[in-house]
PDB file of C-alpha atoms in Angstrom:
ATOM      1  CA  MET T 489     -12.296   7.224 -31.802  1.00  0.00           C
ATOM      2  CA  SER T 490     -15.866   6.291 -32.407  1.00  0.00           C
ATOM      3  CA  PRO T 491     -17.306   4.897 -29.301  1.00  0.00           C
ATOM      4  CA  ARG T 492     -19.156   1.775 -29.077  1.00  0.00           C
ATOM      5  CA  SER T 493     -22.664   1.205 -27.689  1.00  0.00           C
ATOM      6  CA  VAL T 494     -23.519  -1.098 -25.075  1.00  0.00           C
ATOM      7  CA  LYS T 495     -27.257  -2.090 -24.946  1.00  0.00           C
ATOM      8  CA  GLU T 496     -28.694  -2.824 -21.498  1.00  0.00           C
ATOM      9  CA  SER T 497     -32.148  -4.948 -21.400  1.00  0.00           C
ATOM     10  CA  ARG T 498     -33.936  -2.213 -20.791  1.00  0.00           C
ATOM     11  CA  SER T 499     -32.996  -0.159 -23.333  1.00  0.00           C
ATOM     12  CA  THR T 500     -30.435   1.798 -21.826  1.00  0.00           C
ATOM     13  CA  VAL T 501     -27.528   2.540 -24.265  1.00  0.00           C
ATOM     14  CA  VAL T 502     -24.056   3.387 -22.787  1.00  0.00           C
ATOM     15  CA  GLN T 503     -20.985   5.100 -25.269  1.00  0.00           C
ATOM     16  CA  LEU T 504     -18.130   2.651 -24.477  1.00  0.00           C
ATOM     17  CA  ARG T 505     -14.900   4.718 -24.758  1.00  0.00           C
ATOM     18  CA  LEU T 506     -11.601   3.196 -25.363  1.00  0.00           C
ATOM     19  CA  PRO T 507      -8.736   5.581 -25.140  1.00  0.00           C
ATOM     20  CA  THR T 508      -5.680   4.127 -26.595  1.00  0.00           C
ATOM     21  CA  THR T 509      -3.907   7.656 -25.910  1.00  0.00           C
ATOM     22  CA  LEU T 510      -3.327   9.147 -22.247  1.00  0.00           C
ATOM     23  CA  SER T 511      -4.887  12.694 -23.579  1.00  0.00           C
ATOM     24  CA  GLU T 512      -7.828  10.630 -25.282  1.00  0.00           C
ATOM     25  CA  ALA T 513      -8.316   9.128 -21.482  1.00  0.00           C
ATOM     26  CA  GLN T 514      -8.219  12.832 -20.170  1.00  0.00           C
ATOM     27  CA  ARG T 515     -10.799  14.111 -22.499  1.00  0.00           C
ATOM     28  CA  TYR T 516     -13.199  11.297 -21.777  1.00  0.00           C
ATOM     29  CA  LEU T 517     -12.854  11.869 -18.007  1.00  0.00           C
ATOM     30  CA  ALA T 518     -13.456  15.446 -18.684  1.00  0.00           C
ATOM     31  CA  GLU T 519     -17.095  14.847 -21.075  1.00  0.00           C
ATOM     32  CA  GLY T 520     -18.107  12.634 -17.719  1.00  0.00           C
ATOM     33  CA  ALA T 521     -17.038   9.186 -19.002  1.00  0.00           C
ATOM     34  CA  VAL T 522     -17.282   6.669 -16.169  1.00  0.00           C
ATOM     35  CA  PRO T 523     -14.215   4.079 -15.770  1.00  0.00           C
ATOM     36  CA  ILE T 524     -15.476   0.757 -15.518  1.00  0.00           C
ATOM     37  CA  GLY T 525     -12.156  -1.938 -15.265  1.00  0.00           C
ATOM     38  CA  GLY T 526     -13.432  -5.283 -16.232  1.00  0.00           C
ATOM     39  CA  ALA T 527     -17.127  -4.395 -15.337  1.00  0.00           C
ATOM     40  CA  THR T 528     -18.019  -7.261 -13.122  1.00  0.00           C
ATOM     41  CA  LEU T 529     -18.878  -4.900 -10.008  1.00  0.00           C
ATOM     42  CA  VAL T 530     -20.811  -1.644 -11.508  1.00  0.00           C
ATOM     43  CA  TRP T 531     -22.778  -3.960 -13.562  1.00  0.00           C
ATOM     44  CA  ALA T 532     -24.894  -4.341 -10.938  1.00  0.00           C
ATOM     45  CA  LEU T 533     -25.026  -1.032  -8.989  1.00  0.00           C
ATOM     46  CA  TRP T 534     -26.351   0.283 -12.884  1.00  0.00           C
ATOM     47  CA  GLN T 535     -28.724  -1.794 -12.859  1.00  0.00           C
ATOM     48  CA  ARG T 536     -29.935  -0.739  -9.315  1.00  0.00           C
ATOM     49  CA  ASP T 537     -29.419   2.705  -9.771  1.00  0.00           C
ATOM     50  CA  GLY T 538     -29.462   3.565 -13.193  1.00  0.00           C
ATOM     51  CA  PHE T 539     -26.737   3.571 -16.285  1.00  0.00           C
ATOM     52  CA  PRO T 540     -24.059   6.738 -17.122  1.00  0.00           C
ATOM     53  CA  GLU T 541     -24.349   8.165 -20.557  1.00  0.00           C
ATOM     54  CA  GLN T 542     -20.692   7.537 -21.051  1.00  0.00           C
ATOM     55  CA  ALA T 543     -18.267   4.544 -19.713  1.00  0.00           C
ATOM     56  CA  MET T 544     -14.433   4.592 -19.878  1.00  0.00           C
ATOM     57  CA  SER T 545     -12.511   1.182 -20.712  1.00  0.00           C
ATOM     58  CA  LEU T 546      -8.563   1.397 -20.409  1.00  0.00           C
ATOM     59  CA  ARG T 547      -8.127  -2.016 -22.161  1.00  0.00           C
ATOM     60  CA  ASP T 548      -6.572  -0.363 -25.803  1.00  0.00           C
ATOM     61  CA  LEU T 549      -4.436   2.052 -23.264  1.00  0.00           C
ATOM     62  CA  PRO T 550      -0.750   0.793 -23.526  1.00  0.00           C
ATOM     63  CA  GLU T 551       0.235   2.598 -20.098  1.00  0.00           C
ATOM     64  CA  ALA T 552      -2.634   0.723 -18.680  1.00  0.00           C
ATOM     65  CA  ASN T 553      -1.594  -3.025 -20.058  1.00  0.00           C
ATOM     66  CA  LEU T 554       2.209  -3.285 -18.565  1.00  0.00           C
ATOM     67  CA  ILE T 555       3.408  -6.591 -17.118  1.00  0.00           C
ATOM     68  CA  GLY T 556       6.881  -6.553 -15.942  1.00  0.00           C
ATOM     69  CA  ARG T 557       8.974  -7.720 -12.756  1.00  0.00           C
ATOM     70  CA  GLU T 558       8.654  -4.002 -11.479  1.00  0.00           C
ATOM     71  CA  ALA T 559       5.309  -2.839 -13.093  1.00  0.00           C
ATOM     72  CA  LEU T 560       1.766  -3.972 -13.513  1.00  0.00           C
ATOM     73  CA  GLY T 561      -1.352  -1.960 -15.367  1.00  0.00           C
ATOM     74  CA  ALA T 562      -4.862  -1.326 -14.099  1.00  0.00           C
ATOM     75  CA  ALA T 563      -6.455  -2.898 -17.289  1.00  0.00           C
ATOM     76  CA  VAL T 564      -4.384  -6.216 -17.021  1.00  0.00           C
ATOM     77  CA  LEU T 565      -7.253  -8.949 -16.237  1.00  0.00           C
ATOM     78  CA  LEU T 566      -6.453 -11.208 -13.598  1.00  0.00           C
ATOM     79  CA  HIS T 567      -5.832 -14.662 -15.351  1.00  0.00           C
ATOM     80  CA  GLN T 568      -3.150 -12.509 -17.427  1.00  0.00           C
ATOM     81  CA  VAL T 569      -1.104 -11.673 -14.102  1.00  0.00           C
ATOM     82  CA  ASP T 570       1.520 -14.394 -14.463  1.00  0.00           C
ATOM     83  CA  ASP T 571       5.183 -15.297 -13.475  1.00  0.00           C
ATOM     84  CA  ARG T 572       6.260 -12.047 -14.791  1.00  0.00           C
ATOM     85  CA  VAL T 573       5.464 -10.635 -11.801  1.00  0.00           C
ATOM     86  CA  PRO T 574       6.483 -11.257  -8.009  1.00  0.00           C
ATOM     87  CA  ASP T 575       5.321 -14.197  -6.809  1.00  0.00           C
ATOM     88  CA  VAL T 576       3.228 -12.797  -3.873  1.00  0.00           C
ATOM     89  CA  LEU T 577       1.046 -10.994  -6.569  1.00  0.00           C
ATOM     90  CA  ARG T 578       0.744 -13.253  -9.423  1.00  0.00           C
ATOM     91  CA  ARG T 579      -0.549 -16.042  -6.148  1.00  0.00           C
ATOM     92  CA  ALA T 580      -3.109 -13.066  -5.374  1.00  0.00           C
ATOM     93  CA  ALA T 581      -4.526 -12.608  -8.770  1.00  0.00           C
ATOM     94  CA  SER T 582      -4.649 -16.420  -9.054  1.00  0.00           C
ATOM     95  CA  THR T 583      -7.298 -16.877  -5.774  1.00  0.00           C
ATOM     96  CA  VAL T 584      -9.434 -13.888  -6.421  1.00  0.00           C
ATOM     97  CA  GLY T 585     -12.961 -15.377  -7.554  1.00  0.00           C
ATOM     98  CA  THR T 586     -13.683 -18.295 -10.297  1.00  0.00           C
ATOM     99  CA  GLY T 587     -11.783 -18.798 -13.525  1.00  0.00           C
ATOM    100  CA  ALA T 588     -14.486 -16.606 -15.493  1.00  0.00           C
ATOM    101  CA  VAL T 589     -14.447 -13.733 -12.833  1.00  0.00           C
ATOM    102  CA  ARG T 590     -10.397 -13.767 -13.211  1.00  0.00           C
ATOM    103  CA  ARG T 591     -11.176 -13.832 -17.006  1.00  0.00           C
ATOM    104  CA  THR T 592     -12.844 -10.427 -16.846  1.00  0.00           C
ATOM    105  CA  ALA T 593     -11.944  -8.846 -13.554  1.00  0.00           C
ATOM    106  CA  THR T 594      -9.278  -6.247 -13.887  1.00  0.00           C
ATOM    107  CA  VAL T 595      -6.003  -5.304 -11.692  1.00  0.00           C
ATOM    108  CA  GLY T 596      -7.257  -1.625 -11.236  1.00  0.00           C
ATOM    109  CA  GLY T 597     -10.634  -2.863 -10.541  1.00  0.00           C
ATOM    110  CA  ASN T 598     -10.250  -5.029  -7.733  1.00  0.00           C
ATOM    111  CA  ILE T 599      -7.777  -2.430  -5.858  1.00  0.00           C
ATOM    112  CA  VAL T 600      -9.966   0.307  -6.408  1.00  0.00           C
ATOM    113  CA  GLY T 601     -13.526  -0.904  -6.825  1.00  0.00           C
ATOM    114  CA  SER T 602     -13.601  -3.893  -4.697  1.00  0.00           C
ATOM    115  CA  THR T 603     -14.883  -4.126  -1.095  1.00  0.00           C
ATOM    116  CA  LEU T 604     -12.031  -7.012  -0.710  1.00  0.00           C
ATOM    117  CA  ARG T 605      -9.746  -5.507  -2.482  1.00  0.00           C
ATOM    118  CA  CYS T 606      -7.400  -8.958  -2.752  1.00  0.00           C
ATOM    119  CA  LEU T 607      -4.591  -7.425  -4.016  1.00  0.00           C
ATOM    120  CA  LEU T 608      -4.265  -4.560  -2.046  1.00  0.00           C
ATOM    121  CA  PRO T 609      -2.162  -6.676   0.778  1.00  0.00           C
ATOM    122  CA  ALA T 610      -0.024  -8.115  -2.321  1.00  0.00           C
ATOM    123  CA  ALA T 611       0.805  -4.640  -3.289  1.00  0.00           C
ATOM    124  CA  LEU T 612       1.486  -3.200   0.003  1.00  0.00           C
ATOM    125  CA  VAL T 613       4.024  -5.334   0.537  1.00  0.00           C
ATOM    126  CA  LEU T 614       5.645  -4.908  -2.758  1.00  0.00           C
ATOM    127  CA  ASN T 615       5.556  -1.356  -1.289  1.00  0.00           C
ATOM    128  CA  ALA T 616       4.101  -0.255  -4.528  1.00  0.00           C
ATOM    129  CA  ARG T 617       2.942   3.620  -6.137  1.00  0.00           C
ATOM    130  CA  ALA T 618       0.280   4.392  -7.922  1.00  0.00           C
ATOM    131  CA  THR T 619       0.203   6.004 -11.375  1.00  0.00           C
ATOM    132  CA  VAL T 620      -3.072   7.660 -11.531  1.00  0.00           C
ATOM    133  CA  LEU T 621      -5.010   9.882 -13.972  1.00  0.00           C
ATOM    134  CA  ASP T 622      -6.861  12.997 -13.435  1.00  0.00           C
ATOM    135  CA  GLY T 623      -8.464  15.753 -15.227  1.00  0.00           C
ATOM    136  CA  ASP T 624      -4.835  17.391 -15.250  1.00  0.00           C
ATOM    137  CA  GLY T 625      -3.057  14.524 -16.063  1.00  0.00           C
ATOM    138  CA  THR T 626      -0.801  11.636 -14.425  1.00  0.00           C
ATOM    139  CA  TYR T 627       0.917  11.605 -11.162  1.00  0.00           C
ATOM    140  CA  GLU T 628       2.175   9.273  -9.144  1.00  0.00           C
ATOM    141  CA  THR T 629       0.461   8.558  -5.069  1.00  0.00           C
ATOM    142  CA  ASP T 630       0.593   5.592  -2.668  1.00  0.00           C
ATOM    143  CA  LEU T 631      -2.013   2.790  -2.570  1.00  0.00           C
ATOM    144  CA  ALA T 632      -3.679   4.563   1.144  1.00  0.00           C
ATOM    145  CA  ASP T 633      -4.435   7.755  -1.160  1.00  0.00           C
ATOM    146  CA  VAL T 634      -5.575   5.707  -4.308  1.00  0.00           C
ATOM    147  CA  VAL T 635      -8.084   3.565  -2.021  1.00  0.00           C
ATOM    148  CA  ALA T 636      -9.601   6.548   0.088  1.00  0.00           C
ATOM    149  CA  LYS T 637     -10.424   8.616  -2.646  1.00  0.00           C
ATOM    150  CA  ARG T 638     -10.853   6.133  -5.595  1.00  0.00           C
ATOM    151  CA  HIS T 639      -8.863   7.545  -8.317  1.00  0.00           C
ATOM    152  CA  LEU T 640      -8.344   6.180 -11.916  1.00  0.00           C
ATOM    153  CA  LEU T 641      -5.522   3.977 -11.185  1.00  0.00           C
ATOM    154  CA  LEU T 642      -2.992   3.611 -14.690  1.00  0.00           C
ATOM    155  CA  GLY T 643      -0.813   1.245 -13.235  1.00  0.00           C
ATOM    156  CA  LEU T 644       1.469   0.055 -10.251  1.00  0.00           C
ATOM    157  CA  ARG T 645       5.151   0.171  -9.875  1.00  0.00           C
ATOM    158  CA  TRP T 646       7.552  -1.234  -7.320  1.00  0.00           C
ATOM    159  CA  ARG T 647      11.174  -2.338  -6.649  1.00  0.00           C
ATOM    160  CA  ASP T 648      11.718  -6.049  -7.061  1.00  0.00           C
ATOM    161  CA  PRO T 649      11.953  -7.691  -3.822  1.00  0.00           C
ATOM    162  CA  VAL T 650      14.337 -10.613  -2.957  1.00  0.00           C
ATOM    163  CA  THR T 651      11.877 -12.831  -2.073  1.00  0.00           C
ATOM    164  CA  SER T 652       8.031 -12.934  -1.295  1.00  0.00           C
ATOM    165  CA  GLY T 653       5.235 -15.481  -0.251  1.00  0.00           C
ATOM    166  CA  TYR T 654       1.278 -15.171   0.335  1.00  0.00           C
ATOM    167  CA  HIS T 655      -1.126 -17.248   2.363  1.00  0.00           C
ATOM    168  CA  LYS T 656      -5.218 -16.875   1.734  1.00  0.00           C
ATOM    169  CA  ALA T 657      -7.006 -19.136   4.158  1.00  0.00           C
ATOM    170  CA  ALA T 658      -9.893 -21.672   3.060  1.00  0.00           C
ATOM    171  CA  ALA T 659     -13.068 -20.053   2.985  1.00  0.00           C
ATOM    172  CA  GLU T 660     -16.886 -21.025   2.179  1.00  0.00           C
ATOM    173  CA  ALA T 661     -18.433 -19.192  -0.703  1.00  0.00           C
ATOM    174  CA  GLY T 662     -20.565 -16.026   0.247  1.00  0.00           C
ATOM    175  CA  GLY T 663     -18.641 -16.352   4.113  1.00  0.00           C
ATOM    176  CA  PRO T 664     -16.841 -13.585   5.467  1.00  0.00           C
ATOM    177  CA  PRO T 665     -13.405 -12.712   3.791  1.00  0.00           C
ATOM    178  CA  PRO T 666     -10.853 -14.930   3.892  1.00  0.00           C
ATOM    179  CA  LEU T 667      -7.608 -14.185   6.070  1.00  0.00           C
ATOM    180  CA  VAL T 668      -4.821 -13.274   3.500  1.00  0.00           C
ATOM    181  CA  VAL T 669      -1.731 -13.108   4.957  1.00  0.00           C
ATOM    182  CA  ALA T 670       0.934 -11.526   2.130  1.00  0.00           C
ATOM    183  CA  THR T 671       5.092 -11.144   3.150  1.00  0.00           C
ATOM    184  CA  ALA T 672       8.054 -10.068   1.354  1.00  0.00           C
ATOM    185  CA  VAL T 673      11.776  -9.087   1.820  1.00  0.00           C
ATOM    186  CA  HIS T 674      13.411  -6.119   0.149  1.00  0.00           C
ATOM    187  CA  ALA T 675      16.898  -4.803  -0.043  1.00  0.00           C
ATOM    188  CA  GLY T 676      17.814  -1.815   1.833  1.00  0.00           C
ATOM    189  CA  SER T 677      20.641   0.507   0.332  1.00  0.00           C
ATOM    190  CA  ASP T 678      22.641  -0.607   3.233  1.00  0.00           C
ATOM    191  CA  GLY T 679      22.644  -4.045   2.158  1.00  0.00           C
ATOM    192  CA  ARG T 680      20.604  -5.142   4.944  1.00  0.00           C
ATOM    193  CA  HIS T 681      16.722  -6.617   4.426  1.00  0.00           C
ATOM    194  CA  ARG T 682      13.753  -5.749   5.590  1.00  0.00           C
ATOM    195  CA  LEU T 683      10.474  -7.552   6.024  1.00  0.00           C
ATOM    196  CA  TYR T 684       7.218  -6.050   4.744  1.00  0.00           C
ATOM    197  CA  VAL T 685       3.865  -7.831   6.257  1.00  0.00           C
ATOM    198  CA  ALA T 686       0.126  -7.051   4.802  1.00  0.00           C
ATOM    199  CA  VAL T 687      -2.738  -8.663   6.789  1.00  0.00           C
ATOM    200  CA  ARG T 688      -6.131  -8.501   5.036  1.00  0.00           C
ATOM    201  CA  ASP T 689      -8.399  -9.459   8.258  1.00  0.00           C
ATOM    202  CA  GLY T 690     -12.394  -9.435   7.246  1.00  0.00           C
ATOM    203  CA  TYR T 691     -12.199  -6.108   5.337  1.00  0.00           C
ATOM    204  CA  GLU T 692      -9.783  -4.244   6.898  1.00  0.00           C
ATOM    205  CA  VAL T 693      -5.835  -4.578   5.701  1.00  0.00           C
ATOM    206  CA  ILE T 694      -2.951  -3.503   7.978  1.00  0.00           C
ATOM    207  CA  SER T 695       0.464  -3.259   6.676  1.00  0.00           C
ATOM    208  CA  GLU T 696       3.558  -3.193   8.696  1.00  0.00           C
ATOM    209  CA  SER T 697       7.607  -3.448   8.383  1.00  0.00           C
ATOM    210  CA  THR T 698      10.353  -4.373  10.472  1.00  0.00           C
ATOM    211  CA  PRO T 699      14.453  -4.855   9.737  1.00  0.00           C
ATOM    212  CA  CYS T 700      14.735  -8.589   9.247  1.00  0.00           C
ATOM    213  CA  HIS T 701      18.341  -9.242   9.953  1.00  0.00           C
ATOM    214  CA  THR T 702      17.879  -9.909  13.534  1.00  0.00           C
ATOM    215  CA  GLY T 703      16.481 -13.559  13.275  1.00  0.00           C
ATOM    216  CA  ALA T 704      13.065 -14.676  13.158  1.00  0.00           C
ATOM    217  CA  GLU T 705      12.366 -14.607  17.069  1.00  0.00           C
ATOM    218  CA  GLN T 706      13.271 -10.975  16.916  1.00  0.00           C
ATOM    219  CA  VAL T 707      11.209  -9.959  13.618  1.00  0.00           C
ATOM    220  CA  LEU T 708       7.963 -11.883  15.287  1.00  0.00           C
ATOM    221  CA  HIS T 709       8.780  -9.957  18.483  1.00  0.00           C
ATOM    222  CA  ASP T 710       8.860  -6.680  16.710  1.00  0.00           C
ATOM    223  CA  LEU T 711       5.651  -7.153  14.702  1.00  0.00           C
ATOM    224  CA  ASP T 712       3.925  -8.198  17.761  1.00  0.00           C
ATOM    225  CA  ARG T 713       4.530  -5.014  19.480  1.00  0.00           C
ATOM    226  CA  THR T 714       2.884  -3.085  15.946  1.00  0.00           C
ATOM    227  CA  GLU T 715      -0.885  -2.835  15.131  1.00  0.00           C
ATOM    228  CA  LEU T 716      -0.252  -6.415  13.813  1.00  0.00           C
ATOM    229  CA  GLY T 717      -0.144  -7.671  17.264  1.00  0.00           C
ATOM    230  CA  SER T 718      -3.798  -6.911  17.969  1.00  0.00           C
ATOM    231  CA  LEU T 719      -5.325  -9.110  15.578  1.00  0.00           C
ATOM    232  CA  PRO T 720      -7.165 -12.179  16.578  1.00  0.00           C
ATOM    233  CA  PRO T 721      -4.924 -15.379  17.385  1.00  0.00           C
ATOM    234  CA  THR T 722      -5.657 -17.030  14.378  1.00  0.00           C
ATOM    235  CA  ALA T 723      -4.347 -14.554  12.483  1.00  0.00           C
ATOM    236  CA  ARG T 724      -1.378 -13.620  15.006  1.00  0.00           C
ATOM    237  CA  ASP T 725      -0.457 -17.563  14.025  1.00  0.00           C
ATOM    238  CA  ALA T 726      -1.000 -17.412  10.373  1.00  0.00           C
ATOM    239  CA  ILE T 727       1.817 -14.258  10.766  1.00  0.00           C
ATOM    240  CA  ARG T 728       3.990 -16.317  12.377  1.00  0.00           C
ATOM    241  CA  ARG T 729       3.572 -19.438  10.371  1.00  0.00           C
ATOM    242  CA  GLU T 730       4.399 -16.864   6.946  1.00  0.00           C
ATOM    243  CA  VAL T 731       6.987 -15.205   8.382  1.00  0.00           C
ATOM    244  CA  SER T 732       9.078 -18.041   9.641  1.00  0.00           C
ATOM    245  CA  GLU T 733       8.666 -19.651   6.163  1.00  0.00           C
ATOM    246  CA  ILE T 734       9.908 -16.891   4.062  1.00  0.00           C
ATOM    247  CA  LEU T 735      12.884 -16.125   6.480  1.00  0.00           C
ATOM    248  CA  ALA T 736      13.813 -19.335   6.252  1.00  0.00           C
ATOM    249  CA  ARG T 737      14.566 -18.897   2.680  1.00  0.00           C
ATOM    250  CA  PRO T 738      17.845 -18.240   1.714  1.00  0.00           C
ATOM    251  CA  ILE T 739      17.953 -14.446   0.955  1.00  0.00           C
ATOM    252  CA  GLY T 740      21.431 -13.890   2.190  1.00  0.00           C
ATOM    253  CA  HIS T 741      20.482 -11.318   5.758  1.00  0.00           C
TER     254      HIS T 741
END
C-alpha cells in the first residue's frame, strides 16, 4: 500500500501508513512508524517537539474496527460506540469531550494516549482484556500493562455483564477531571454475581470487586474496606449511590 503524505504548515511531511493487515502493521512498526490513533492528542506535541518521518493509523485494519457486545476495536471512533456494547462503555464514550472530538478521537487513543483515560473505568468494570501488537506479533494482556507500557492497542474483549452503570460528575471546562464511577455486575460460574466498581478521582483510577449476593449494605461495607474507602467523601457518596442503584435492579442475585 502506498503511504499518504500529511503536510504540516512548516513544510514538514509525515508519511501516513494505513495497514489493512496485521503483517503490514507489524512491518510499519518495525520501520519506525508512530501510531497516532485519531491524532487528537499527538498533533500539538509534534508541533512542539518535531514531526516523525512516518505515522500509522489503524483505521483500515479490520481487527481494530470491531464493534460488538463483547469486543471493541482500538480504531473505532468514540461517536461510533453505540448500544452494540454494554451501557457502561457506551455512556463513557458519549461523555468524552465535544461532538467534534468524539468524531475524531479513537478508543485506543483515549485509553493509551490520554491522561484522562475516560474509557478506562468502564473497561475495568467489564474486566476487559486487551489485544496488543508489537514487533513479535499480537498477544493478550491486561489493561494495567497497556496503560503502563503504552502498548499499541488493537482492541478490547470481555464477557457481557448482567448489567452495568456509569456516572460522570458535572465539571467546568478547563477544570480538574470530573469524578467518574463505573459499575458492572457479572455472573460467576457458580451462579452467583460479582460487582465491579472503578472510580476515576483526579487522574487516578481505582478498581475493586466484591460478591454481591449479600445485599447492598454488606456490599458497600465490603467496598469501604478496600482502597475505595480511602477516597474523599464526595467520591464515596457517589459510589454509594451508584452501587445502591445497580443492585436495586432485577439482576437475579
